[in-house]
Amino acid sequence: MDTGNFTRVPLGAVLPRGWLKDFLNTQAEGLTGHLNEIGYPYSIAFWKGETREGETPPWEVFEQTAYWLDGMYSCGVLTGREDLCARADESFGYALSHVAEDGFIGSDVLRQKSGWHRWPHVVFFRGLMAKYEHTGDRRIPEAVRDFYLKGQYDYSEKREFLHIEPMLWAYGVTGDARLLSLAESTYKNYNARCLDDNCEEVMLSEKKPYAHGVTYDETGKIGALLYLYTKNRRYLAASVHAFEKLDTMFMLADGGHCSNEFLIGNDSLQSHELCTVTDYTWALSYLFMATGDPLYADKIEKCIFNAGIGAVREDFSAIQYFCCPNQVIAAENSNHNEFFRGTGWMRYNARHHTACCSGNCNRFMPNFCRHMWFLRGGEPYAVLYAPGAFTFTRGKHTVTVEQTEAYPFTDELSFTVHTADPVGFALHLRVPSWSRGASLTLNGQAVEAAFAGGFCRIERVFCEGDVLRLQLYPQVRVQDSADGGLYIERGALVYSLGVKIREHVTQAAESALPDYEYFPDSQWNFALRKSELTDGNVRFSRRELCGDPWDAAHVPVSLEVPAHTIEGWDLERKKEVVQCYDLYAKKRRTLQGDFVFTPCLPDRNILSAAGGAEYIKLIPQGAAKLRVTVFPQIGA
């Protein structure tokens, strides 16, 4: 259904190239292809009707494994790994061939009325939606439609409210207006009953929300989705303002918002649950589709390149549950967040105490690749940048536009057109908000292009081998943190001091994949003086890309900045901590033991004793697994 807004292109229309393809291949060889080896719940195919002997499975395991299935299928399509697609298809096919008479899909366990038990279907249906995009299997929209229309269930409680997303998708494919009516009534009833901060009233207000981060992301996007199909601007206003509040109240230096596990604040020690990297950027794709504002694309890139990649091992064999712009230790006793403080939730593990992020991490980069190009009125828009090739049809012509440059490590993007015959169309290229303008050439010659709304537009008859080059002009930006520190950006990348790592490997009894503790093995106690961070003092360097650009040993770009050693800013060691174990009820307990944490920014007394300036090297945060991103500021 054409809503007049931006529309996603089908899964597989964009295929990765260069570092992006390498990243997804590594992901396929890492957790995505081997997550079953970490044990429960991923060792059991719950969506195929399997269970652990003697267990009535909780709803959470259906959510967690559905994350994996969605990411696995998309990763398989994007990398050409038919084995991954086939493994996900075992669950998809089983579900589609075991639909109940009332349209219900999945285990009867999920029929319970709790406001949570049917939420996993939303995640599972996203995988089915991706499969439909790629294959056109009509069983999928028909099954999703029947699930809602035959079941006559009330979805207006808690996270089951999020069924509005697949409801609207099925409406868009089938045209059955009953689905749109159900989605709008669900939205109305949910907001009439909702007693927490995930409601429209709070989203439209200036109240600082106290909410679970993932739930806020998922809920906040629903208004934008409804706007796509209704053009009711109140829906859209709620979503836009909900995410504006994330920017002003909870955004961290690396482009991810605070979620540890709730929305707490935005100082330099706040963290984000890795699930939010996936769900925040997924939500922003809908806000872009509804508004056409490329600022949402800027936010997606910043979050993925910095917060997302910075939370996974280079071989994609382990992840952090909580990740932070400042983390100089990631050990069994180093989680500095109030939620389960003093535990290993910030370690790089294959498996975590709560298993959601181990599944959801498989979605963020396939989703990024899927959202690199959009269509509007049949015209192609390059929205997110990374090496890749987009294929679309224009009349009787098949056209491929291939982006070859290694963005975000380059300031120039190259787009080569492949077409058997000359074909006329308009091509739109995003100009990021951080670029001081842009210039465009065609086959080496400057061309006139219309620059408006964050895009440049060039319309012409394109021929085989035409090359467009978009030159961007980033600058080094020194930013203030909420707690008085400084961090540095250039383009889409945030730069960090990469701390050398001393690694300790362990293995859980149930898991075939190891877990990792990271300890600092180099100096990190530096501070910056803003007056010294001038254009002449900050040295940017770029070298030829060789190897994995997200590996600290091979990063092709870096900054050198003057910094000062400060004495007394050390790891924080505790024998007793207060830990929150229930953020909903705010329940806390005191623990005894040996705990060691990344410290907060130091006070002025320490800063006044800073030594003389020396140059330190900063690298993209994604490549710095232990790091200082927000530095103490001398003279603040």
XYZ file of C-alpha atoms in Angstrom:
636
model
C 0.000 0.000 0.000
C 1.466 3.371 -1.061
C 0.966 5.835 1.796
C 2.821 8.665 0.048
C 5.644 8.497 2.581
C 9.032 6.863 2.395
C 8.817 3.095 2.031
C 11.304 0.382 2.849
C 12.818 -1.534 -0.017
C 12.510 -5.340 0.119
C 15.032 -7.376 2.061
C 17.766 -8.294 -0.424
C 17.342 -5.186 -2.604
C 20.351 -3.757 -0.759
C 23.363 -6.037 -0.520
C 26.446 -5.202 1.537
C 29.902 -4.571 0.149
C 33.309 -3.842 1.685
C 33.562 -3.633 5.453
C 29.793 -3.996 5.875
C 29.801 -7.339 4.097
C 32.802 -8.438 6.161
C 31.026 -7.412 9.365
C 27.899 -9.397 8.485
C 29.976 -12.419 7.442
C 31.764 -12.237 10.799
C 28.397 -11.958 12.543
C 27.191 -15.029 10.641
C 30.259 -16.970 11.770
C 29.847 -15.650 15.319
C 26.769 -15.570 17.519
C 24.271 -15.500 14.656
C 25.389 -18.881 13.367
C 26.234 -20.415 16.737
C 23.893 -18.958 19.334
C 22.357 -22.375 19.993
C 25.755 -23.410 21.372
C 25.469 -21.148 24.424
C 22.685 -23.336 25.810
C 19.235 -22.454 27.104
C 17.100 -20.855 25.724
C 18.786 -20.822 22.312
C 19.408 -24.563 22.269
C 15.636 -25.177 22.065
C 13.461 -24.315 19.055
C 10.445 -23.011 20.972
C 8.766 -21.712 17.805
C 8.897 -25.259 16.408
C 6.987 -26.598 19.393
C 10.024 -27.817 21.348
C 10.293 -27.393 25.125
C 12.737 -28.335 27.843
C 11.658 -31.565 29.498
C 9.275 -30.970 32.369
C 9.095 -27.202 31.790
C 6.281 -24.852 30.959
C 8.400 -22.226 29.199
C 8.055 -18.560 30.199
C 7.118 -15.980 27.564
C 10.636 -14.507 27.654
C 12.227 -17.451 25.829
C 9.873 -16.955 22.883
C 10.865 -13.279 22.701
C 14.575 -14.033 22.948
C 14.638 -16.780 20.328
C 12.411 -14.732 18.005
C 15.016 -11.935 18.063
C 17.583 -14.472 16.905
C 15.360 -15.895 14.153
C 14.683 -12.423 12.746
C 18.364 -11.444 12.755
C 19.468 -14.842 11.462
C 17.127 -14.791 8.474
C 18.033 -11.249 7.416
C 21.752 -11.867 7.947
C 21.459 -15.027 5.845
C 19.813 -13.170 2.962
C 22.339 -10.326 3.064
C 25.374 -12.621 3.139
C 24.040 -15.315 0.810
C 24.122 -17.847 3.654
C 21.268 -20.133 2.649
C 21.983 -22.334 5.662
C 21.057 -19.490 8.038
C 17.873 -18.767 6.104
C 16.980 -22.450 6.182
C 17.495 -22.689 9.951
C 15.189 -19.734 10.556
C 12.750 -21.128 7.999
C 12.358 -24.295 10.051
C 10.606 -22.227 12.728
C 8.798 -19.959 10.259
C 7.549 -22.933 8.261
C 6.442 -24.843 11.357
C 4.474 -21.854 12.612
C 2.751 -21.315 9.262
C 1.816 -24.973 8.975
C 0.442 -25.218 12.514
C -2.015 -22.313 12.624
C -4.950 -22.988 14.968
C -8.585 -22.702 13.840
C -8.860 -19.328 15.573
C -5.771 -18.091 13.716
C -3.432 -18.422 16.694
C 0.232 -19.009 15.878
C 2.730 -20.551 18.259
C 2.687 -22.358 21.584
C -0.515 -22.410 23.650
C 1.651 -21.080 26.502
C 1.423 -17.706 24.761
C -2.367 -17.646 25.006
C -2.161 -16.545 28.636
C -3.606 -13.087 29.301
C -0.906 -11.131 31.070
C -0.176 -8.193 28.802
C 3.184 -9.826 28.040
C 2.561 -13.341 26.717
C 1.600 -12.269 23.208
C 4.361 -9.664 22.925
C 6.852 -12.267 21.565
C 4.631 -12.604 18.498
C 5.557 -9.036 17.523
C 9.216 -10.033 17.375
C 8.456 -13.298 15.571
C 6.208 -11.546 13.049
C 9.064 -9.161 12.165
C 10.987 -12.195 10.991
C 7.981 -13.322 8.960
C 7.638 -9.814 7.537
C 11.281 -9.914 6.427
C 10.708 -13.305 4.821
C 7.666 -11.950 2.952
C 9.707 -8.997 1.693
C 12.282 -11.394 0.302
C 10.068 -14.190 -1.025
C 6.570 -12.746 -1.498
C 5.104 -15.758 0.316
C 1.401 -14.827 0.515
C 0.788 -17.236 3.376
C 2.511 -14.756 5.675
C 0.273 -11.660 5.431
C -2.793 -13.879 5.341
C -1.713 -15.717 8.492
C -0.877 -12.471 10.303
C -4.247 -11.000 9.247
C -6.133 -14.071 10.500
C -4.177 -14.043 13.771
C -5.747 -10.676 14.593
C -9.162 -10.909 12.973
C -10.100 -14.454 13.975
C -8.701 -14.296 17.486
C -10.730 -11.356 18.846
C -8.174 -10.610 21.557
C -7.668 -7.306 23.406
C -4.121 -6.073 22.702
C -4.355 -2.861 24.716
C -2.459 -4.078 27.801
C 1.250 -3.530 28.496
C 3.665 -4.612 25.726
C 0.972 -6.424 23.780
C 0.036 -2.917 22.641
C 2.982 -3.219 20.248
C 0.975 -5.595 18.068
C -0.113 -2.414 16.312
C 3.096 -2.707 14.253
C 2.314 -6.056 12.557
C -1.405 -5.160 12.440
C -0.592 -2.146 10.294
C 1.885 -4.099 8.201
C -0.770 -6.707 7.431
C -3.232 -3.912 6.617
C -0.726 -2.384 4.207
C -0.256 -5.697 2.379
C -3.825 -7.063 2.420
C -5.826 -3.822 2.404
C -8.228 -5.231 4.999
C -9.529 -2.084 6.722
C -10.560 -4.048 9.808
C -6.891 -4.224 10.745
C -6.546 -0.435 10.667
C -9.662 -0.099 12.813
C -8.258 -2.631 15.287
C -4.931 -0.791 15.428
C -6.578 2.559 16.163
C -8.912 1.139 18.798
C -5.978 -0.670 20.438
C -4.061 2.620 20.574
C -7.039 4.441 22.096
C -7.782 1.754 24.690
C -4.132 1.375 25.685
C -3.756 5.083 26.345
C -7.004 5.168 28.308
C -5.691 2.452 30.647
C -1.940 3.075 30.723
C -0.695 4.148 34.146
C 3.025 4.394 33.391
C 5.142 6.801 31.337
C 4.784 4.901 28.052
C 1.497 6.626 27.227
C 0.625 9.344 24.745
C -0.125 11.877 27.496
C 3.436 11.644 28.869
C 4.976 11.560 25.385
C 3.262 14.836 24.495
C 4.153 16.434 27.840
C 7.441 17.764 29.219
C 7.489 15.177 32.021
C 10.736 13.275 32.346
C 9.699 9.666 31.757
C 10.675 6.838 34.063
C 10.407 3.758 31.887
C 12.144 0.638 30.686
C 14.340 1.754 27.794
C 13.399 -0.926 25.265
C 9.696 -0.548 26.053
C 9.950 3.218 25.603
C 11.611 2.806 22.177
C 9.071 0.252 21.051
C 6.099 2.217 22.358
C 7.317 5.617 21.240
C 7.377 4.665 17.557
C 3.718 3.555 17.402
C 2.351 7.041 16.775
C 4.621 7.461 13.741
C 3.426 4.102 12.428
C -0.219 5.073 12.773
C 0.476 8.385 11.062
C 1.860 6.545 8.040
C -1.552 4.968 7.464
C -3.936 7.629 8.791
C -2.185 11.005 8.338
C -3.435 11.940 11.825
C -0.759 14.370 12.988
C -1.502 13.872 16.692
C -0.163 10.338 16.382
C 3.023 11.627 14.801
C 3.434 14.454 17.314
C 3.491 11.954 20.187
C 6.300 9.944 18.583
C 8.363 12.960 17.563
C 8.192 14.474 21.044
C 8.875 11.147 22.756
C 12.169 10.847 20.894
C 13.011 14.525 21.345
C 12.888 13.849 25.082
C 15.380 11.017 24.634
C 17.713 13.532 22.973
C 17.449 16.139 25.724
C 17.176 13.950 28.816
C 18.905 10.634 28.167
C 21.210 10.806 25.138
C 24.785 9.661 25.722
C 27.938 10.719 23.913
C 27.978 7.700 21.598
C 24.493 8.154 20.139
C 22.786 5.550 22.277
C 20.351 6.666 24.948
C 20.540 5.660 28.593
C 18.798 2.391 29.406
C 20.268 0.635 32.387
C 17.723 -0.850 32.475
C 15.442 2.161 32.768
C 15.739 5.726 31.532
C 17.827 7.273 34.317
C 19.991 10.184 33.132
C 22.734 11.253 30.722
C 25.952 11.636 32.699
C 29.125 9.910 31.517
C 28.589 6.734 33.568
C 25.108 5.987 32.277
C 24.894 2.943 30.030
C 22.594 1.466 27.461
C 21.294 -2.058 27.287
C 22.450 -3.445 23.940
C 18.839 -4.270 23.044
C 18.144 -0.542 22.866
C 20.715 -0.081 20.094
C 18.598 -2.391 17.948
C 15.192 -1.156 19.053
C 16.054 2.562 19.113
C 17.419 2.506 15.557
C 14.513 0.321 14.350
C 12.124 2.893 15.818
C 14.004 5.791 14.201
C 13.545 4.180 10.784
C 9.784 4.577 11.215
C 10.160 8.192 12.305
C 12.208 8.847 9.174
C 9.571 7.186 7.020
C 6.842 9.321 8.590
C 8.660 12.672 8.580
C 11.290 12.418 5.837
C 13.677 14.183 8.242
C 17.233 12.942 7.545
C 18.286 13.921 11.078
C 16.887 10.529 12.095
C 19.353 8.919 9.687
C 22.198 10.853 11.333
C 21.089 9.436 14.680
C 20.885 5.866 13.356
C 24.417 6.025 11.971
C 25.860 7.513 15.144
C 24.202 4.909 17.353
C 25.168 1.911 15.206
C 28.749 2.950 14.445
C 29.609 3.891 18.018
C 27.285 2.416 20.648
C 26.404 -0.735 18.703
C 29.740 -1.845 17.286
C 31.476 -0.769 20.492
C 29.465 -3.344 22.468
C 30.447 -6.461 20.489
C 33.725 -8.334 20.196
C 35.502 -8.043 16.880
C 34.682 -11.680 16.061
C 31.025 -11.229 17.122
C 31.388 -14.096 19.581
C 30.478 -12.071 22.674
C 28.595 -8.913 23.607
C 27.978 -6.595 26.511
C 24.551 -6.449 28.085
C 25.299 -2.935 29.362
C 27.726 -0.764 27.412
C 28.938 2.715 28.267
C 30.875 5.561 26.604
C 33.314 5.326 29.534
C 34.315 1.787 30.491
C 37.892 1.078 31.523
C 37.108 -2.354 32.957
C 34.627 -5.047 31.956
C 34.910 -7.791 34.558
C 32.761 -10.122 36.626
C 32.433 -7.550 39.429
C 32.502 -4.257 37.470
C 28.936 -3.382 36.459
C 28.773 0.172 37.803
C 25.078 0.686 37.000
C 22.638 0.624 39.889
C 20.723 -2.265 38.300
C 22.558 -5.427 39.415
C 25.578 -3.344 40.433
C 28.722 -5.304 41.126
C 27.930 -8.139 38.696
C 29.181 -9.111 35.240
C 26.515 -7.406 33.132
C 29.208 -5.284 31.436
C 31.445 -8.227 30.538
C 31.843 -9.330 26.928
C 29.903 -12.577 27.238
C 28.293 -14.987 24.811
C 25.559 -15.563 27.380
C 24.229 -13.196 30.031
C 22.020 -13.573 33.092
C 19.179 -12.210 30.961
C 19.348 -13.614 27.452
C 17.534 -10.961 25.388
C 20.577 -9.015 24.155
C 22.295 -12.185 22.929
C 19.389 -12.610 20.516
C 18.617 -8.973 19.737
C 22.221 -8.081 18.891
C 21.826 -10.147 15.708
C 19.330 -7.608 14.332
C 21.008 -4.204 14.497
C 23.416 -4.474 11.553
C 21.086 -6.404 9.189
C 18.449 -3.755 9.918
C 20.979 -1.008 9.194
C 21.739 -2.587 5.825
C 18.015 -2.931 5.032
C 17.478 0.780 5.711
C 20.313 2.179 3.629
C 17.922 2.969 0.756
C 14.262 3.996 0.671
C 11.798 4.799 -2.072
C 9.408 7.717 -2.274
C 7.152 8.159 -5.267
C 9.258 5.580 -7.054
C 12.428 7.658 -6.636
C 15.423 6.160 -4.791
C 16.891 7.852 -1.702
C 20.295 6.984 -0.261
C 19.576 7.432 3.460
C 22.237 5.509 5.422
C 25.778 5.203 4.167
C 28.103 2.203 4.053
C 29.497 0.143 1.166
C 26.615 -1.593 -0.592
C 24.625 -2.033 -3.800
C 20.938 -1.180 -4.265
C 18.942 -2.720 -7.096
C 15.549 -1.386 -8.175
C 13.348 -1.255 -11.256
C 12.514 1.827 -13.267
C 9.851 0.964 -15.812
C 11.265 -1.972 -17.752
C 14.792 -1.269 -16.591
C 16.753 -2.859 -13.756
C 19.178 -0.427 -12.167
C 21.879 -1.016 -9.570
C 23.553 1.836 -7.714
C 26.721 0.704 -5.991
C 28.394 2.656 -3.207
C 32.017 1.647 -2.943
C 33.765 4.042 -0.551
C 34.460 2.909 3.022
C 32.192 5.380 4.810
C 32.242 6.372 7.677
C 36.029 6.319 7.336
C 35.996 8.571 4.271
C 34.517 11.985 3.538
C 33.754 11.189 -0.097
C 31.064 8.792 -1.264
C 31.106 7.227 -4.697
C 27.961 5.922 -6.430
C 28.337 3.917 -9.654
C 25.262 3.283 -11.801
C 24.841 -0.053 -13.579
C 22.116 -0.330 -16.208
C 21.886 -2.262 -19.468
C 20.217 0.690 -21.203
C 20.127 4.436 -20.520
C 17.359 5.234 -18.047
C 16.052 8.471 -16.600
C 15.358 8.909 -12.908
C 16.041 11.237 -10.001
C 18.554 10.154 -7.395
C 18.519 11.629 -3.885
C 21.623 11.567 -1.672
C 21.519 12.482 2.015
C 23.756 15.305 3.200
C 24.394 14.706 6.930
C 23.688 17.602 9.258
C 27.274 17.542 10.501
C 28.671 18.309 7.020
C 29.431 21.956 6.159
C 27.673 21.688 2.838
C 28.471 19.218 0.076
C 29.589 19.136 -3.551
C 28.726 16.708 -6.326
C 30.496 15.546 -9.470
C 29.372 13.281 -12.313
C 32.129 11.408 -14.128
C 34.641 13.890 -12.758
C 32.752 17.044 -13.722
C 30.938 19.330 -11.298
C 27.168 19.137 -11.704
C 24.261 21.216 -10.547
C 22.112 19.493 -7.953
C 19.162 20.710 -5.942
C 19.965 20.756 -2.220
C 16.868 20.782 -0.027
C 15.587 19.091 3.106
C 18.913 17.424 3.856
C 19.172 15.728 0.441
C 20.749 16.629 -2.869
C 18.724 15.638 -5.925
C 20.077 14.972 -9.392
C 17.748 14.048 -12.239
C 19.101 12.878 -15.581
C 19.334 9.970 -17.969
C 21.906 7.671 -16.392
C 24.099 5.336 -18.426
C 26.158 2.284 -17.537
C 29.223 3.233 -15.531
C 28.157 6.762 -14.575
C 29.918 7.728 -11.346
C 28.554 10.280 -8.892
C 30.860 11.504 -6.135
C 29.430 13.270 -3.118
C 32.029 15.220 -1.162
C 31.182 15.886 2.482
C 32.909 18.389 4.746
C 32.993 17.244 8.371
C 34.714 19.145 11.122
C 36.013 18.143 14.520
C 33.345 18.981 17.085
C 34.151 19.273 20.788
C 31.003 18.567 22.789
C 30.095 19.141 26.447
C 28.697 16.248 28.453
C 25.912 16.629 30.996
C 28.357 16.195 33.881
C 30.941 18.725 32.742
C 33.170 16.517 30.606
C 34.210 16.760 26.960
C 33.931 14.358 24.048
C 34.994 14.682 20.438
C 33.177 13.843 17.208
C 34.084 13.998 13.556
C 31.454 13.080 11.009
C 29.401 10.100 12.142
C 32.133 8.861 14.475
C 32.762 9.558 18.142
C 36.414 9.239 19.161
C 37.688 7.476 22.277
C 40.937 6.724 24.001
C 41.291 2.996 23.373
C 42.604 1.326 26.524
C 44.839 -1.682 25.965
C 43.254 -4.891 27.196
C 44.439 -7.689 29.429
C 42.004 -10.499 28.728
C 40.764 -13.283 30.980
C 38.769 -16.047 29.282
C 36.238 -18.230 31.096
C 33.606 -20.701 29.955
C 30.206 -21.423 31.416
C 29.458 -25.115 31.860
C 26.442 -25.037 29.566
C 28.061 -22.962 26.815
C 30.442 -23.965 24.035
C 31.387 -20.298 23.537
C 33.729 -18.483 25.938
C 33.132 -15.344 27.986
C 35.671 -12.558 28.438
C 36.791 -10.267 31.228
C 38.695 -7.169 30.076
C 41.124 -5.390 32.392
C 42.963 -2.125 31.592
C 46.605 -2.507 30.594
C 47.521 1.070 29.676
C 47.149 4.567 31.063
C 43.730 6.158 30.715
C 43.603 8.926 33.368
C 43.720 11.922 31.037
C 41.811 15.215 31.003
C 41.249 17.774 28.249
C 41.273 21.559 28.194
C 38.735 22.949 25.725
C 40.847 26.001 24.843
C 43.610 23.677 23.608
C 41.322 21.706 21.273
C 41.674 24.119 18.364
C 41.902 23.227 14.693
C 45.655 23.607 14.804
C 46.064 21.370 17.852
C 43.726 18.517 16.892
C 45.410 16.319 14.289
C 43.237 14.127 12.109
C 44.887 11.316 10.155
C 43.671 8.725 7.704
C 45.465 5.717 6.301
C 44.602 3.143 3.698
C 42.038 0.643 4.880
C 43.713 -2.681 5.553
C 41.988 -5.336 7.627
C 38.974 -4.868 9.862
C 38.441 -1.109 10.298
C 36.590 -1.757 13.565
C 39.621 -3.500 15.088
C 41.786 -1.172 17.170
C 44.884 -2.491 15.401
C 43.586 -1.560 11.950
C 41.490 1.600 12.352
C 42.004 3.763 9.267
C 41.204 7.078 11.001
C 42.352 8.636 14.252
C 42.716 11.920 16.088
C 45.633 13.171 18.154
C 44.714 15.682 20.848
C 46.596 17.436 23.650
C 45.718 15.910 27.030
C 46.858 16.103 30.638
C 47.563 13.300 33.086
C 45.593 13.691 36.298
C 46.550 11.952 39.516
C 43.907 10.366 41.734
C 41.429 9.440 39.005
C 41.610 5.669 39.406
C 39.444 2.585 39.353
C 36.838 2.768 42.080
C 37.128 -0.129 44.528
C 34.364 -1.034 46.970
C 33.772 -3.667 49.624
C 30.076 -2.898 49.850
C 27.574 -1.732 47.255
C 23.864 -1.037 47.099
C 22.305 -2.901 44.206
C 18.866 -2.390 42.696
C 17.366 -5.691 41.580
C 13.881 -4.469 40.671
C 13.640 -1.112 38.911
C 9.850 -1.281 38.658
C 9.405 -1.507 42.430
C 12.774 0.178 43.150
C 13.874 -2.679 45.408
C 17.457 -2.568 46.646
C 19.832 -4.702 48.678
C 23.344 -4.326 50.093
C 26.103 -6.670 48.874
C 29.478 -7.438 50.424
C 32.499 -8.398 48.346
C 35.289 -7.046 46.164
C 33.991 -4.679 43.492
C 35.871 -2.530 41.004
C 34.266 0.106 38.789
C 34.967 2.661 36.109
C 35.002 5.922 38.086
C 32.815 8.955 37.549
C 34.460 12.141 36.296
C 36.774 13.571 38.975
C 36.130 16.647 41.066
C 37.873 19.995 40.576
C 40.525 19.358 43.217
C 41.960 16.508 41.174
C 41.689 18.464 37.933
C 43.620 21.393 39.384
C 46.610 19.074 39.823
C 46.742 18.076 36.157
C 50.176 17.747 34.580
C 51.519 19.270 31.374
C 50.033 18.549 27.950
C 50.995 15.539 25.832
C 49.385 14.143 22.720
C 47.179 11.056 22.964
C 45.637 9.082 20.113
C 41.874 8.692 19.863
C 40.151 6.087 17.689
C 36.500 5.467 16.738
C 34.566 4.251 19.771
C 33.370 1.177 17.880
C 36.963 -0.071 17.818
C 37.712 0.732 21.467
C 36.273 -2.029 23.662
C 37.751 -0.530 26.820
C 37.696 3.240 26.493
C 37.399 6.764 27.755
C 35.054 8.742 25.526
C 33.992 11.518 27.901
C 37.076 13.164 29.375
C 37.310 15.313 32.481
C 37.472 18.968 31.533
C 40.168 21.166 33.021
C 38.803 24.592 33.836
C 35.170 23.503 33.804
